């Protein structure tokens, strides 16, 4: 029996000035399956999906898109939507100030005559929200919802258009474990109801759990397509295809070493948020970190991990510290702004490298030195030769891949951007480094390099606090970890004690875990 | 062949592609910067032809610099404001008000309640007015940074306020005429001393006491030569440094060609000026302000922070930059420069009138954008802004020479402005 393919992309070639982004890609999706598309950053996954959805219109690429047995010539997203194909991007495309129902029907409003039928809109929005098992009032504004909920609203929006082929571009990248599981379950249910899904993801555990077929892209070419029902596909196998080499250790080993004195200690740290009626967002937090130690800070989205980091880092207009003390190397300190925190030996690598970590329109050396220009100033002027030396040193030392340090950071891949962020803070030479989601959205190879770098830093005596939503990563890298839930530390585990089950239990249940 | 060897071979091939090829690729890569010079040159040639040669005469070029004075000073300050993604709509009337206060201080003096100041001499008046400008900037910057009123609103309100204050200042006398001599007490005997205020925008640097057979301002020529030498020296130094760190540089012939071109342009204008009355003081003032701001923006921490805030203010804040303080400094600098612009404009007209300053902000903003400040912020150079100011002033000056009606002048300036920004936006998109 011939297979029933809903989509076949044949010999797709897409070129940008100077780059061949897709080189003769073949991609076949069976009707009603969950098809995962994996590959390192820059492998061409997003480009392929943009070709499919009409972002790159017919004529700008070579090859054929065959959908439901017919060759398609999509000239715009509207064309592909008409064929019931919907794509949900990494960056959510909802309008924060509009309500959920307005967003769901934005662009395909329900009307009678020229007028929008709001009553019908609200009723129908309620129906699609049920389909994604979202129990919220359709009239609340998007900005009041969490990222996970917004993601579900996006899917509801796609369902409201009777989508038959749903493309999800890293849907769980910004979600915590709990929300991710929810979303994956929902995708399974959609499959049951006959929707075909293509999912792009970096999270291999999710992929092996959910995929019917896995296609691996590397350097703009199809490497292989694997049927998960014929054989068991392991993460190691996927990685092998992605990077083109065997990768046995996802987490590089760290030389055993003794930890030093406590370099960072928070006592009774309580914080309120002035923008939310002074609601208490962190309650009596006590944590400490020793020299040479990597301490993980795990918790679900909204547990208050980033808030903890930023409130310590002196980002005060946003956070009000109502009680608590911070000790750096045993000395009590108070940081009134990031500048004083940096002077005090603390550094914070942002979770949102594009949003508030890097200055994308500036080059590598600018970003490398911006947090510590004091070290380069002679008299009034910046010593630019010294700056070049410094930046070249870090580029070589941590292997930032770029033609030169005069390359604009916005043109680098996610992994290299992350390295620039780390280089920026290494140059500050902090005693304590807070890494917030250091490997979000970067590929396996770059992750390994970031982990190796973390090992090097703690071996040199730095203390690292690592915030991450990826449980395996926290377990793999931490010497010790704290679990947070709703602004409270709910548990402390050593590397030996920690298991995924224990951590999740603490993260979900709050303070009542004592086994 | 290994990759590295291949790359080297390719590079050599590119290098042997010849000087012509290199110039073309250089032009293509920096089209945004070079376009400005091309446009300025085209405008100058057009008006020279249109005015039968008058435009590029020593007298008119001198006038052009004098007319560019207040626009250039405002545009330098505006460039920083636009880089950090704010705007200042109040600068026109801040300039007008400042000029009027200076005029009043030198003529009748100012009484507020029982407190009376002046008449004072021009230098005291200038210092008072500049300090007042800084205070205005402190006020507007505080409202923007501490209270959080958007700069657009704050400075639009400022436009109302300072327009009103300008009218109040000139209410008693209407236009305030500034005499070329100082106001002296009634019992003063002898010739009243010179008031140098009007010389700021109308005077020239003195010449060396050497007799020449032709009419040529020798010191102006010497300054021109020194400028060329300083320019060449700094370019050479930059090039040597880049070579030291293996950065891409232009080949030596192209480098010399570029240097020669700029040297020729500088000398051309300096000799034109020298054939008339020499270098005007106002050009010296623009030059000093330009050098100062260029230094701050390119060489100091403060300058780095300005670009950082424009590129991503949150990232800058988390990198330890005090965003609010730098923003406050930018507004203080802007209003202080507006006061200076007001002084220069009042000096040129030898009087302050109730409508001085109307529309100055438009010329300043247009100059900055034409000079390549990115509409999305984070990018811009004061040296290029000066070219933008020269383009705007050349348009005004040239169209006046050709006796084009003021209504058409506005329309033409508007069209050139929007084309310049459209070009800027498109080339930046293409670069992505």
CSV table of N, CA, C and O in Angstrom, one decimal, chain B residues 34 74 87 90 101 134 146 152 170 175 183-184 212 220 242 248 259 281 286 315 320 332 357 390 396 415:
chain,number,residue,atom,x,y,z
B,34,UNK,N,29.1,57.4,1.8
B,34,UNK,CA,29.5,58.1,0.6
B,34,UNK,C,28.4,58.9,-0.1
B,34,UNK,O,28.6,59.9,-0.6
B,74,UNK,N,23.0,72.8,16.8
B,74,UNK,CA,21.8,72.1,17.2
B,74,UNK,C,21.8,70.6,16.8
B,74,UNK,O,21.5,69.7,17.5
B,87,UNK,N,13.8,62.4,21.5
B,87,UNK,CA,13.7,63.5,20.6
B,87,UNK,C,13.6,64.8,21.4
B,87,UNK,O,13.2,64.8,22.5
B,90,UNK,N,12.0,71.0,21.5
B,90,UNK,CA,12.0,72.4,22.1
B,90,UNK,C,13.1,73.2,21.7
B,90,UNK,O,13.2,74.4,22.0
B,101,UNK,N,17.3,86.4,25.8
B,101,UNK,CA,17.9,86.7,27.1
B,101,UNK,C,19.3,87.3,27.0
B,101,UNK,O,19.6,88.3,27.7
B,134,UNK,N,21.8,74.9,30.3
B,134,UNK,CA,22.0,73.7,31.0
B,134,UNK,C,20.9,73.4,32.0
B,134,UNK,O,20.4,72.3,32.2
B,146,UNK,N,13.2,60.9,35.4
B,146,UNK,CA,12.8,60.7,36.8
B,146,UNK,C,11.3,60.4,36.8
B,146,UNK,O,10.8,59.6,37.5
B,152,UNK,N,9.0,63.1,23.7
B,152,UNK,CA,8.2,63.8,22.7
B,152,UNK,C,7.2,64.8,23.4
B,152,UNK,O,7.1,66.0,23.0
B,170,UNK,N,10.7,89.5,24.9
B,170,UNK,CA,10.7,90.6,23.9
B,170,UNK,C,9.5,91.4,23.9
B,170,UNK,O,9.3,92.3,23.1
B,175,UNK,N,11.6,93.5,18.8
B,175,UNK,CA,12.9,93.1,18.4
B,175,UNK,C,14.0,93.9,19.2
B,175,UNK,O,13.9,95.1,19.3
B,183,UNK,N,27.0,98.7,26.1
B,183,UNK,CA,26.2,99.8,26.8
B,183,UNK,C,27.1,100.3,27.9
B,183,UNK,O,27.7,99.6,28.6
B,184,UNK,N,27.2,101.6,28.0
B,184,UNK,CA,28.1,102.2,29.0
B,184,UNK,C,27.2,103.1,29.9
B,184,UNK,O,26.2,103.6,29.5
B,212,UNK,N,50.9,90.3,1.6
B,212,UNK,CA,50.9,89.4,0.4
B,212,UNK,C,50.6,90.2,-0.8
B,212,UNK,O,49.8,91.1,-0.8
B,220,UNK,N,44.4,81.5,7.5
B,220,UNK,CA,43.3,80.5,7.1
B,220,UNK,C,44.0,79.4,6.3
B,220,UNK,O,43.7,78.2,6.5
B,242,UNK,N,45.2,49.1,12.6
B,242,UNK,CA,44.4,48.0,12.0
B,242,UNK,C,45.3,46.9,11.4
B,242,UNK,O,45.0,45.7,11.6
B,248,UNK,N,40.9,44.2,8.3
B,248,UNK,CA,40.9,44.5,6.9
B,248,UNK,C,41.1,46.0,6.7
B,248,UNK,O,40.6,46.8,7.4
B,259,UNK,N,42.8,59.8,1.0
B,259,UNK,CA,43.4,60.9,1.8
B,259,UNK,C,43.6,62.1,0.9
B,259,UNK,O,43.2,63.2,1.3
B,281,UNK,N,34.7,83.2,12.6
B,281,UNK,CA,34.8,82.7,14.0
B,281,UNK,C,33.8,81.6,14.2
B,281,UNK,O,34.0,80.6,14.9
B,286,UNK,N,32.0,76.0,15.5
B,286,UNK,CA,31.5,74.7,15.1
B,286,UNK,C,32.6,73.6,15.2
B,286,UNK,O,32.4,72.5,15.8
B,315,UNK,N,19.9,46.1,28.0
B,315,UNK,CA,21.2,45.4,28.1
B,315,UNK,C,22.2,46.4,28.7
B,315,UNK,O,23.1,46.0,29.5
B,320,UNK,N,25.7,47.6,33.7
B,320,UNK,CA,26.2,48.5,34.7
B,320,UNK,C,26.2,50.0,34.2
B,320,UNK,O,26.8,50.8,34.8
B,332,UNK,N,20.8,67.7,29.0
B,332,UNK,CA,21.6,68.9,29.4
B,332,UNK,C,22.4,69.4,28.3
B,332,UNK,O,22.5,70.6,28.0
B,357,UNK,N,13.8,81.2,16.2
B,357,UNK,CA,13.8,79.8,16.6
B,357,UNK,C,12.7,78.9,16.1
B,357,UNK,O,12.8,77.7,16.2
B,390,UNK,N,25.3,70.7,6.5
B,390,UNK,CA,25.8,71.5,5.3
B,390,UNK,C,24.8,71.3,4.2
B,390,UNK,O,24.5,72.2,3.4
B,396,UNK,N,19.0,75.7,1.5
B,396,UNK,CA,18.4,77.0,1.8
B,396,UNK,C,19.1,78.1,1.1
B,396,UNK,O,18.5,78.9,0.4
B,415,UNK,N,11.0,66.8,0.6
B,415,UNK,CA,11.2,65.6,-0.3
B,415,UNK,C,12.6,65.0,-0.1
B,415,UNK,O,12.8,63.8,0.0
